[in-house]
PDB file of C-alpha atoms in Angstrom:
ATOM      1  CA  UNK A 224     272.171   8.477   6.957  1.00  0.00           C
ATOM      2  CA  UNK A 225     270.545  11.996   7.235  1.00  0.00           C
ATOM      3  CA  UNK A 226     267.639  12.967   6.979  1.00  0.00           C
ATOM      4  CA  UNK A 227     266.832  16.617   5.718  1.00  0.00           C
ATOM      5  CA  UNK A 228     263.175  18.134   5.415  1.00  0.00           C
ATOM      6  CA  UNK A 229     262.585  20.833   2.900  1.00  0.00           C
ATOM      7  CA  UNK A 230     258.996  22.988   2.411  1.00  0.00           C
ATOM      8  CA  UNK A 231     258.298  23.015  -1.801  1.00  0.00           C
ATOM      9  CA  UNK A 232     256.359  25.729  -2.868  1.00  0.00           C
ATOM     10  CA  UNK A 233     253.951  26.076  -5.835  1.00  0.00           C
ATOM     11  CA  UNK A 234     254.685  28.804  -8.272  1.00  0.00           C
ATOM     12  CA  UNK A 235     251.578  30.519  -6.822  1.00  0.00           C
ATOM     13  CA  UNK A 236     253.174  30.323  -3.081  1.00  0.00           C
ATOM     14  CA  UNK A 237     250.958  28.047  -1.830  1.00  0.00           C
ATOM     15  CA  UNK A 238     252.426  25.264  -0.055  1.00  0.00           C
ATOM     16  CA  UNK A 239     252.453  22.168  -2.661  1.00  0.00           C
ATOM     17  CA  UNK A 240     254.325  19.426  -0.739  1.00  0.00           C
ATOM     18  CA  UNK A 241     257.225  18.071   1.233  1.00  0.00           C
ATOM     19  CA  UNK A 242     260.659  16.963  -0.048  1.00  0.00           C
ATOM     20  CA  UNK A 243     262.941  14.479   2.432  1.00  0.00           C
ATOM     21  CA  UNK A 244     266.103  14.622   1.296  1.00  0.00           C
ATOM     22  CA  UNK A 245     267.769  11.671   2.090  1.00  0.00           C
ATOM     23  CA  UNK A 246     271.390  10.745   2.228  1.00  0.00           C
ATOM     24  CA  UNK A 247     272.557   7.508   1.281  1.00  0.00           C
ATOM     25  CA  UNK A 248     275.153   5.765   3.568  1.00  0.00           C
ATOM     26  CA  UNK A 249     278.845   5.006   2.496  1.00  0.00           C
ATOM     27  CA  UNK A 250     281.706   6.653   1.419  1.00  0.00           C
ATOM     28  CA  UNK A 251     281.980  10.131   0.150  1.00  0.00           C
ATOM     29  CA  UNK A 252     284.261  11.158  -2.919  1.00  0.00           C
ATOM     30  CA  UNK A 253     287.188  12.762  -1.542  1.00  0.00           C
ATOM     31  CA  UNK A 254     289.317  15.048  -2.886  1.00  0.00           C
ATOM     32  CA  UNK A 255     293.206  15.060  -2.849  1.00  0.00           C
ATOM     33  CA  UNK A 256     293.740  16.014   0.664  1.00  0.00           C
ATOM     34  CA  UNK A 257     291.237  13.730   2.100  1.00  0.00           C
ATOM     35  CA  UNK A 258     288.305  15.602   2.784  1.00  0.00           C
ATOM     36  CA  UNK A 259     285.234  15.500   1.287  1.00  0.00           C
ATOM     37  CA  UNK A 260     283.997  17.303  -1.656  1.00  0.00           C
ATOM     38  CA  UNK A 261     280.907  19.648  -0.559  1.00  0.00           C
ATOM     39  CA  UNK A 262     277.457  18.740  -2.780  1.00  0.00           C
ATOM     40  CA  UNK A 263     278.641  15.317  -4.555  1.00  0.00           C
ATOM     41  CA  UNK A 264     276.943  13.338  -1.476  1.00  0.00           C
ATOM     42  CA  UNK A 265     274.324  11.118  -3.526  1.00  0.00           C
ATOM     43  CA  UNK A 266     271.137  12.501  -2.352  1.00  0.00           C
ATOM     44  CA  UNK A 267     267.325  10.495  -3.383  1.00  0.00           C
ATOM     45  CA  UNK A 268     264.536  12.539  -2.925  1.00  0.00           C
ATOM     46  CA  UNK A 269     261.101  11.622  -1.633  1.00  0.00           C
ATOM     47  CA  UNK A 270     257.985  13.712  -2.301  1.00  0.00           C
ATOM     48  CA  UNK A 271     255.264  13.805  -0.431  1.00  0.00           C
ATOM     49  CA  UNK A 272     252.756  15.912  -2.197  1.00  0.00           C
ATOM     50  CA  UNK A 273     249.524  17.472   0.097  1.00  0.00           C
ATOM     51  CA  UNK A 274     246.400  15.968  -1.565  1.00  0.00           C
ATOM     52  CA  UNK A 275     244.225  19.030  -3.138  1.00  0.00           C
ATOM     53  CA  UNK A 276     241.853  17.205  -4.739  1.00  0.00           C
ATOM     54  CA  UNK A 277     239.455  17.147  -1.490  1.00  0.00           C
ATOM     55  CA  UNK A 278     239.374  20.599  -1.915  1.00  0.00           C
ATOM     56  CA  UNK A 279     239.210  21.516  -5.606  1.00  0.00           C
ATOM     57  CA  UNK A 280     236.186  19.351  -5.624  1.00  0.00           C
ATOM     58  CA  UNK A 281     234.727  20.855  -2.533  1.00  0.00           C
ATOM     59  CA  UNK A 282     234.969  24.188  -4.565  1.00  0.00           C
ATOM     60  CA  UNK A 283     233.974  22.676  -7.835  1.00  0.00           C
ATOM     61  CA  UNK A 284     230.731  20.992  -6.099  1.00  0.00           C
ATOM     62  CA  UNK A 285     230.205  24.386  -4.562  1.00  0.00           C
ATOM     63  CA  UNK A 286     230.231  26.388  -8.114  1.00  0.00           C
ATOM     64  CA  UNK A 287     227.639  23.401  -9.629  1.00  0.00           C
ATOM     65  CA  UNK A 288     225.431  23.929  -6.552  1.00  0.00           C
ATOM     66  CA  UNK A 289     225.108  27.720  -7.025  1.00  0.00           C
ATOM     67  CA  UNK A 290     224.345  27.910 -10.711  1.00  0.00           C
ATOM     68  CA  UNK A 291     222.120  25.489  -9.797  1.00  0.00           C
ATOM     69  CA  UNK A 292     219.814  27.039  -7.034  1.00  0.00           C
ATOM     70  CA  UNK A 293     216.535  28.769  -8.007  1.00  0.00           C
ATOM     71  CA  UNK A 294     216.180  32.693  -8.943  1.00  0.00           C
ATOM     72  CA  UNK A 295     213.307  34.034  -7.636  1.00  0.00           C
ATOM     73  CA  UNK A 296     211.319  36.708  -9.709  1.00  0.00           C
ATOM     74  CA  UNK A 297     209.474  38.977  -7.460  1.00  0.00           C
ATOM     75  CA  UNK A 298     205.394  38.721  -9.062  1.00  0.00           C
ATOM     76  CA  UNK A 299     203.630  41.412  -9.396  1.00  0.00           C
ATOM     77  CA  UNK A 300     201.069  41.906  -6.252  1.00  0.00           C
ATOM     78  CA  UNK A 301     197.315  42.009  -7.082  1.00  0.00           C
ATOM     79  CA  UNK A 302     197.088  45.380  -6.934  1.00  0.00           C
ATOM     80  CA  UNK A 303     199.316  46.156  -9.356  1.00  0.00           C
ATOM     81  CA  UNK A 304     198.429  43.254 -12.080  1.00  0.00           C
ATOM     82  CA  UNK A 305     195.047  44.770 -11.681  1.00  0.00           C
ATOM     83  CA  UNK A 306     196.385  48.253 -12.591  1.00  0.00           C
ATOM     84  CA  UNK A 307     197.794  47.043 -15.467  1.00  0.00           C
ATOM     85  CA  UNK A 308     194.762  44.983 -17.076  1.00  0.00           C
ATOM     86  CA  UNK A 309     192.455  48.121 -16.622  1.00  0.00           C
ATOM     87  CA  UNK A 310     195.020  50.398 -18.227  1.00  0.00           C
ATOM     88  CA  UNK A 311     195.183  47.811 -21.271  1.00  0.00           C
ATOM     89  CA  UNK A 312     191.230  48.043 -21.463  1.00  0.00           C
ATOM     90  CA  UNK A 313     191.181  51.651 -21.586  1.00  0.00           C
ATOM     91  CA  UNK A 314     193.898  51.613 -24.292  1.00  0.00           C
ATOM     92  CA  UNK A 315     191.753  49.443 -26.075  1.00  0.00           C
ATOM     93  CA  UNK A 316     188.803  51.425 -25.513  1.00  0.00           C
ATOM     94  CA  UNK A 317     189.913  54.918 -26.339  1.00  0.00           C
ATOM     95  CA  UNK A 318     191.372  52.885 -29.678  1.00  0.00           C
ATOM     96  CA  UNK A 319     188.054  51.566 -30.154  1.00  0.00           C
ATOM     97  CA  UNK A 320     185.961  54.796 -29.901  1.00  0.00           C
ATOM     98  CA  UNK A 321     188.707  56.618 -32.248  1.00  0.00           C
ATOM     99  CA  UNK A 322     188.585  54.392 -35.029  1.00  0.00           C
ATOM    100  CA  UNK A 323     184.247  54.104 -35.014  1.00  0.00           C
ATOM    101  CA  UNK A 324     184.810  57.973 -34.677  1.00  0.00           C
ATOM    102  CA  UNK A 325     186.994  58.165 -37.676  1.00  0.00           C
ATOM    103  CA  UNK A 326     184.254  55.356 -39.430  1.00  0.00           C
ATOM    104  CA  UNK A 327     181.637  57.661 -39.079  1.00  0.00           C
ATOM    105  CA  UNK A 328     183.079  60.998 -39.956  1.00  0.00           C
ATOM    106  CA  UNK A 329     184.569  59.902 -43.372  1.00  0.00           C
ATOM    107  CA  UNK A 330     183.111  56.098 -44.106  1.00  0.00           C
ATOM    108  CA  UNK A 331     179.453  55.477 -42.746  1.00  0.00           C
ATOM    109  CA  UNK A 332     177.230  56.297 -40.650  1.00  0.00           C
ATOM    110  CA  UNK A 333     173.563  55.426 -39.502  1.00  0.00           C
ATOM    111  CA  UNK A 334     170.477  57.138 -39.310  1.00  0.00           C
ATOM    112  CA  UNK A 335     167.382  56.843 -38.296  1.00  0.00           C
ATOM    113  CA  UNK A 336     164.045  58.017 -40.735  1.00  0.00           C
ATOM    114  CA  UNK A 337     162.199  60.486 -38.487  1.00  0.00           C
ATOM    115  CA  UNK A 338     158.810  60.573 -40.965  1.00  0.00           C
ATOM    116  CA  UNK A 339     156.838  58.918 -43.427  1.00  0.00           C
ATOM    117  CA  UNK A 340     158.252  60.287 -46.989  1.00  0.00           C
ATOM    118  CA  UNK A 341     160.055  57.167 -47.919  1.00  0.00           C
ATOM    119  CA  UNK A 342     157.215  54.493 -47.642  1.00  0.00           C
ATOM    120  CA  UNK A 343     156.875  52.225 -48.569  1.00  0.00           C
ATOM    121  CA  UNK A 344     160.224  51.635 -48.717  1.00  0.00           C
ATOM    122  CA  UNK A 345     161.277  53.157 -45.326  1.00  0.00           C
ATOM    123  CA  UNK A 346     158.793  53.291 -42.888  1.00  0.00           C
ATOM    124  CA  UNK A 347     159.461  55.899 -39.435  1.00  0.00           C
ATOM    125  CA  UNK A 348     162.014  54.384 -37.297  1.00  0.00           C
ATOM    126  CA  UNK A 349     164.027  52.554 -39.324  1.00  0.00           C
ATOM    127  CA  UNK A 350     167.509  51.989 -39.715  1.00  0.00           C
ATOM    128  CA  UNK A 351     169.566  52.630 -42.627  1.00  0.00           C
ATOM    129  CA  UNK A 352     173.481  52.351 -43.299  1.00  0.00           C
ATOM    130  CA  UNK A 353     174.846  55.932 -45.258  1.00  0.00           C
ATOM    131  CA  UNK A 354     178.067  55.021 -47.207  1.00  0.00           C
ATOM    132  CA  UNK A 355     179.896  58.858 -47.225  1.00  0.00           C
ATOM    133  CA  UNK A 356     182.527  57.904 -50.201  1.00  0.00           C
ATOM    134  CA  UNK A 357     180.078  56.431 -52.437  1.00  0.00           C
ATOM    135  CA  UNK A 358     179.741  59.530 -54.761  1.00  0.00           C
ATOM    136  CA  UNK A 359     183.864  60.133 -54.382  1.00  0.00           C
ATOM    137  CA  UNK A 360     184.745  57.174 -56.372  1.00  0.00           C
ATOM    138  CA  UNK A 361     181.146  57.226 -58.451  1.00  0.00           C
ATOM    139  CA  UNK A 362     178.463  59.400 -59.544  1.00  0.00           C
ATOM    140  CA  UNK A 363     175.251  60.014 -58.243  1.00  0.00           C
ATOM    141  CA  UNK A 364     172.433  57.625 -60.506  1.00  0.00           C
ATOM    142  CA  UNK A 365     169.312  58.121 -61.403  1.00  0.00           C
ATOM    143  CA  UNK A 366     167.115  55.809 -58.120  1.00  0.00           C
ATOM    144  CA  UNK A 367     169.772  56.309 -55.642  1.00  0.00           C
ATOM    145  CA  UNK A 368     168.474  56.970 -52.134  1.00  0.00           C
ATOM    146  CA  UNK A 369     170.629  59.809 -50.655  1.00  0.00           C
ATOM    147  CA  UNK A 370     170.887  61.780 -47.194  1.00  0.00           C
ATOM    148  CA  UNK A 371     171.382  65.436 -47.895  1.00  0.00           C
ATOM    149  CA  UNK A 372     171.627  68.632 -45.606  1.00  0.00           C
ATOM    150  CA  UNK A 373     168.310  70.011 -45.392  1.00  0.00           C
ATOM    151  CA  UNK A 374     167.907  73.239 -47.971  1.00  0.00           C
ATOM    152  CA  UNK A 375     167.773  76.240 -47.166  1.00  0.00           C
ATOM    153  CA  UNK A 376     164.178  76.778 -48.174  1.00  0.00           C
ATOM    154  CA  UNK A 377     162.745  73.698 -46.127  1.00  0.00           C
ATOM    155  CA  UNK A 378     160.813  73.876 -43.191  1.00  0.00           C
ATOM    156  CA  UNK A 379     161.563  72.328 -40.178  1.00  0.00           C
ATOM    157  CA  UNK A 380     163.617  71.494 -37.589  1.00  0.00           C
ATOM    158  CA  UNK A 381     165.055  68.393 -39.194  1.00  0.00           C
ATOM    159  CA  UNK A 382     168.999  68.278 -39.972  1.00  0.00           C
ATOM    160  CA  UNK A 383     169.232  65.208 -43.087  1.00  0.00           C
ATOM    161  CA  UNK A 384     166.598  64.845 -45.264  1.00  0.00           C
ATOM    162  CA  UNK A 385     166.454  61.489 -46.832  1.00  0.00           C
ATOM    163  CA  UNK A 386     165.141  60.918 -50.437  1.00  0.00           C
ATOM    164  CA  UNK A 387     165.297  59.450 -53.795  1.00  0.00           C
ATOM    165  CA  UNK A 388     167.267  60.689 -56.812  1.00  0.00           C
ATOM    166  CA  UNK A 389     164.749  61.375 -59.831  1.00  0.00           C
ATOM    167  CA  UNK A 390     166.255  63.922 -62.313  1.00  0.00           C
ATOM    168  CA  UNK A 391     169.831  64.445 -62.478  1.00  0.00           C
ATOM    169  CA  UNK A 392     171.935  67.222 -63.813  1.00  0.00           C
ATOM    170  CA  UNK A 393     170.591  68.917 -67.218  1.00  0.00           C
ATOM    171  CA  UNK A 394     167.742  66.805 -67.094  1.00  0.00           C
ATOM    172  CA  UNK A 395     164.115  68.169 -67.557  1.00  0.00           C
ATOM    173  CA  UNK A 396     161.520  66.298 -65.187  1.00  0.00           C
ATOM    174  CA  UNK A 397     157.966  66.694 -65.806  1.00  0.00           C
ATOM    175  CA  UNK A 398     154.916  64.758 -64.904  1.00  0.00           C
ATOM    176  CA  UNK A 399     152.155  63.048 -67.391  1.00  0.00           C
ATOM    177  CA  UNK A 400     149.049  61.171 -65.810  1.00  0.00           C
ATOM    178  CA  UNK A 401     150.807  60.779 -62.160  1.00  0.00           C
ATOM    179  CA  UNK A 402     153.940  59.190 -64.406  1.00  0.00           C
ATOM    180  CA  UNK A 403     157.221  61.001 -64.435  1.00  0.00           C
ATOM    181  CA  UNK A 404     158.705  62.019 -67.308  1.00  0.00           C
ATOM    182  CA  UNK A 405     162.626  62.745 -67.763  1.00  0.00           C
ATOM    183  CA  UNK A 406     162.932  64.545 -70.969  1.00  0.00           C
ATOM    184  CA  UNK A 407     159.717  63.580 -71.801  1.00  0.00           C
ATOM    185  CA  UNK A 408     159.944  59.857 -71.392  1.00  0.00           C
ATOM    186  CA  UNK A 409     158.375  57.938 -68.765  1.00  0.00           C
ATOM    187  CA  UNK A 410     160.514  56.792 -66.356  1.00  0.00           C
ATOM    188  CA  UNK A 411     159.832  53.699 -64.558  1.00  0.00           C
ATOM    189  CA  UNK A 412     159.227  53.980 -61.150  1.00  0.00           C
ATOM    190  CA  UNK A 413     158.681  50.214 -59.376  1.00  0.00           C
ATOM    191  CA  UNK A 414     159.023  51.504 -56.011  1.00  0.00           C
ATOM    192  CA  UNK A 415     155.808  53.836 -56.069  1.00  0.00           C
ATOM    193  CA  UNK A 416     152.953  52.636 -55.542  1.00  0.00           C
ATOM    194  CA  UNK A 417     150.986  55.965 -55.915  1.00  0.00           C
ATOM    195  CA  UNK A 418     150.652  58.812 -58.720  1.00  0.00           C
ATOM    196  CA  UNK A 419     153.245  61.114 -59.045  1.00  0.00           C
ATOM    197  CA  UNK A 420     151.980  65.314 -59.052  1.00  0.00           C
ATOM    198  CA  UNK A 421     153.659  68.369 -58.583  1.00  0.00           C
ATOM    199  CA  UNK A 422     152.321  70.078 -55.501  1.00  0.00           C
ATOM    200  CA  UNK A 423     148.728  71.498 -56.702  1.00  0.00           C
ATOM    201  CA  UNK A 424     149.510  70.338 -60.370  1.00  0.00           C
ATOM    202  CA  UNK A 425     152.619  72.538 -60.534  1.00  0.00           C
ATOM    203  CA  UNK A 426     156.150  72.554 -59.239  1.00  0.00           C
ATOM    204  CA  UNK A 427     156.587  75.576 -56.519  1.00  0.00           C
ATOM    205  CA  UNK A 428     160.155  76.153 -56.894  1.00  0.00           C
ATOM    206  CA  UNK A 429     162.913  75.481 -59.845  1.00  0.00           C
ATOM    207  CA  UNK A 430     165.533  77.054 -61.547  1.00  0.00           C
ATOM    208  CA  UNK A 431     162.894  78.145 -64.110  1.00  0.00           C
ATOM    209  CA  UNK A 432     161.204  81.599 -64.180  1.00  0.00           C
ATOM    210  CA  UNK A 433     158.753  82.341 -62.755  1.00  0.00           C
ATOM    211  CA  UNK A 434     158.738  80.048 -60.038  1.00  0.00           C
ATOM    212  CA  UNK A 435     155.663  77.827 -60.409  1.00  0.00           C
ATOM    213  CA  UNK A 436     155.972  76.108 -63.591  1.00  0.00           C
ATOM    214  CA  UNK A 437     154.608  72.730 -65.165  1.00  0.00           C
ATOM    215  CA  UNK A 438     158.708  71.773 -65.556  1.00  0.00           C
ATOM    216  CA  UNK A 439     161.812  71.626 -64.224  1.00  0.00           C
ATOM    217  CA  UNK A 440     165.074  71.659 -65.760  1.00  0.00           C
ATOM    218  CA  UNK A 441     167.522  70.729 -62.942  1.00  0.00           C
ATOM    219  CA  UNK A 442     170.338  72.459 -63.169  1.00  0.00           C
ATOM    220  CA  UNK A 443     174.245  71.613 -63.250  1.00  0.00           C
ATOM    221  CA  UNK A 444     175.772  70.480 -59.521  1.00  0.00           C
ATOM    222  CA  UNK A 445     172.112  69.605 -58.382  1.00  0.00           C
ATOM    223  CA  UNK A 446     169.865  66.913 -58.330  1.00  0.00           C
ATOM    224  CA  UNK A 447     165.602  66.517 -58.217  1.00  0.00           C
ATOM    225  CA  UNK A 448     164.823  64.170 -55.471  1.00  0.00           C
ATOM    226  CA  UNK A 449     161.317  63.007 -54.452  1.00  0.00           C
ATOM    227  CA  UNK A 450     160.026  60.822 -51.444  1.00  0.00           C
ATOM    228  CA  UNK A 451     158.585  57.532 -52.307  1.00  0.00           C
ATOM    229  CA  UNK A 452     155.706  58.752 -50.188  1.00  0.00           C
ATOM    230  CA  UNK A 453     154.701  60.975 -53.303  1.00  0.00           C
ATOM    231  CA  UNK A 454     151.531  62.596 -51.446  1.00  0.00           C
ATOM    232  CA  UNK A 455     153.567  62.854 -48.117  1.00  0.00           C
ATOM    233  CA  UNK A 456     156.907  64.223 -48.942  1.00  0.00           C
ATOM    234  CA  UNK A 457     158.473  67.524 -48.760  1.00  0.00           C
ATOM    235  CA  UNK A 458     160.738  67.100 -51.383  1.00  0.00           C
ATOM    236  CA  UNK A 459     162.334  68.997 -54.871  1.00  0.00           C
ATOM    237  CA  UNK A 460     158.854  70.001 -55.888  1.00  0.00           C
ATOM    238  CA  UNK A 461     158.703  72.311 -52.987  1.00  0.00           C
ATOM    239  CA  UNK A 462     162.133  73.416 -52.101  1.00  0.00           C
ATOM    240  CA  UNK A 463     163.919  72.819 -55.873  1.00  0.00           C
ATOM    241  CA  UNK A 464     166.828  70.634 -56.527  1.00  0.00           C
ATOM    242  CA  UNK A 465     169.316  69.638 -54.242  1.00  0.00           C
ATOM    243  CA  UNK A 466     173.038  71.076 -54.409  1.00  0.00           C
ATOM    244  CA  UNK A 467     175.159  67.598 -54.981  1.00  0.00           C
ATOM    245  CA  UNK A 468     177.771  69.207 -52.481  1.00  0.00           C
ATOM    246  CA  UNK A 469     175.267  69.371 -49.520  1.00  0.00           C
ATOM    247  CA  UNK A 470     175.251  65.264 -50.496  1.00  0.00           C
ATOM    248  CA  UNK A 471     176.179  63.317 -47.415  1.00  0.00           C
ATOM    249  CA  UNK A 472     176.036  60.040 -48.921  1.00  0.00           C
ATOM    250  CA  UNK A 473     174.179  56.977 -50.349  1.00  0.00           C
ATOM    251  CA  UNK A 474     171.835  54.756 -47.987  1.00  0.00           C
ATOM    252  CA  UNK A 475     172.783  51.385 -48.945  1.00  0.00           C
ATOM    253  CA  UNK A 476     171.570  49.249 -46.762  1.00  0.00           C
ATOM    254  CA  UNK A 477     168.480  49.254 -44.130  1.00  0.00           C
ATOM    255  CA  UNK A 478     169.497  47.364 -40.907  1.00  0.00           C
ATOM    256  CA  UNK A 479     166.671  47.735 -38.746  1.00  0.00           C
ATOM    257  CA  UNK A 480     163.835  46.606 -37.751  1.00  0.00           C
ATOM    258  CA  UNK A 481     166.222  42.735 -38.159  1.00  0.00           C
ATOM    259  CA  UNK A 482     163.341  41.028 -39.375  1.00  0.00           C
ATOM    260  CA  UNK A 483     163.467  43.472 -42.568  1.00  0.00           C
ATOM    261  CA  UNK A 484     167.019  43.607 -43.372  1.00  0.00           C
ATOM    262  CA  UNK A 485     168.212  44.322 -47.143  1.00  0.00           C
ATOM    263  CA  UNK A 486     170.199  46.864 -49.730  1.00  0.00           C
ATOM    264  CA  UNK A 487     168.107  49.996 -50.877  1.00  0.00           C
TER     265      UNK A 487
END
């Protein structure tokens, strides 16, 4: 019997086994003359295959085990997470101051009553809220308390004036025993508790000629505004009506002192 080892390769070269090719014992086929016939000698073959499963599942276990070990993300050091929180305050700061900026510019604003004029419904020191886009959407009514750019005729060093809308536009104001009269009917006036005058019985300064008359016919794009403080207010009966454009806006609200909050 022989015995013949052959190497089998894979298809991708790598060594996938043994065959023994093992010859069977007896006779050969012969041909005519005798001899025998090259290649028809019954061969069995035996395989002996390497095991690779050892080593697929070595490589296998080694994929799992590197998908499964822990990625590290580098933190941030103090230093830097510090850095980053006071750049988000002063974002939210500069945001902050624009928008109570833009609030006061075009929406409200606050102010403060420097004098007496307004008692007894403002007293000196308080607190009141000025809505600026009241008169955009509305008109100006008869009782409204308004801030206004001091006139031009005013004394002082005082920026706003604050006062009360009496007479508006076309209206005639005039004053019967300490009552005001708007076209020559008394007008209610609950938050006065003292007479209503002109200065020294007569108003100083109106659209009217001559200047000191008993009357005053307030004129288009103005209003006649008086203090509540009839007898210590520097008001329309000194320096004439207001122009409506100088307007800055409505006080709607007083907010301090706390203890006497409430809407004008």
């Amino acid at each position: 019997m022989a015995l013949a080892a052959l190497e089998r390769t894979t298809p991708s070269g790598v060594p996938g086994g043994i065959v023994l090719l093992v010859s069977a014992p007896g006779v050969s086929p012969s041909s005519p003359d005798g001899l025998p016939v090259s290649g028809t000698t019954p061969v069995q073959q035996t395989q002996f295959t390497k095991d690779h499963s050892g080593l697929d599942n070595a490589a296998e276990n080694d994929d799992l085990d590197s998908g499964d070990e822990d990625v590290s993300i580098p933190k941030p050091d103090s230093a830097q997470e510090l850095l980053r929180t006071l750049v988000e305050w002063l974002l939210v700061a500069v945001c902050a101051l624009g928008l109570a900026l833009l609030i006061r510019m075009f929406l409200i604003q606050a102010y403060y009553i420097p004098s007496s004029s307004m008692e007894d419904t403002l007293h000196k020191d308080d607190r009141v809220l000025v809505n600026k886009l009241s008169y955009r959407f509305g008109d100006i009514q008869r009782g409204d308390v308004i801030v206004f750019a001091k006139p031009d005729d005013a004394l002082g060093d005082i920026n706003d004036f604050i006062k009360r809308v009496v007479a508006l536009p076309g209206e005639t104001i005039s004053f019967s025993n300490g009552q005001v009269l708007i076209d020559g009917e008394t007008f209610d006036e609950p938050y006065v508790d003292r007479p209503s005058t002109f200065v020294n019985g007569r108003l100083m300064d109106c659209a009217n000629e001559p200047a000191s008359v008993d009357y005053c016919l307030v004129p288009e794009g103005t209003v006649f505004v008086m203090g509540d403080n009839r007898e210590g207010s520097t008001d329309s009966r000194t320096f004439g009506p207001v122009e409506i454009d100088s307007i800055v806006g409505r006080a709607f609200i007083k907010l301090w002192p706390l203890g006497d909050i409430g809407f004008l």
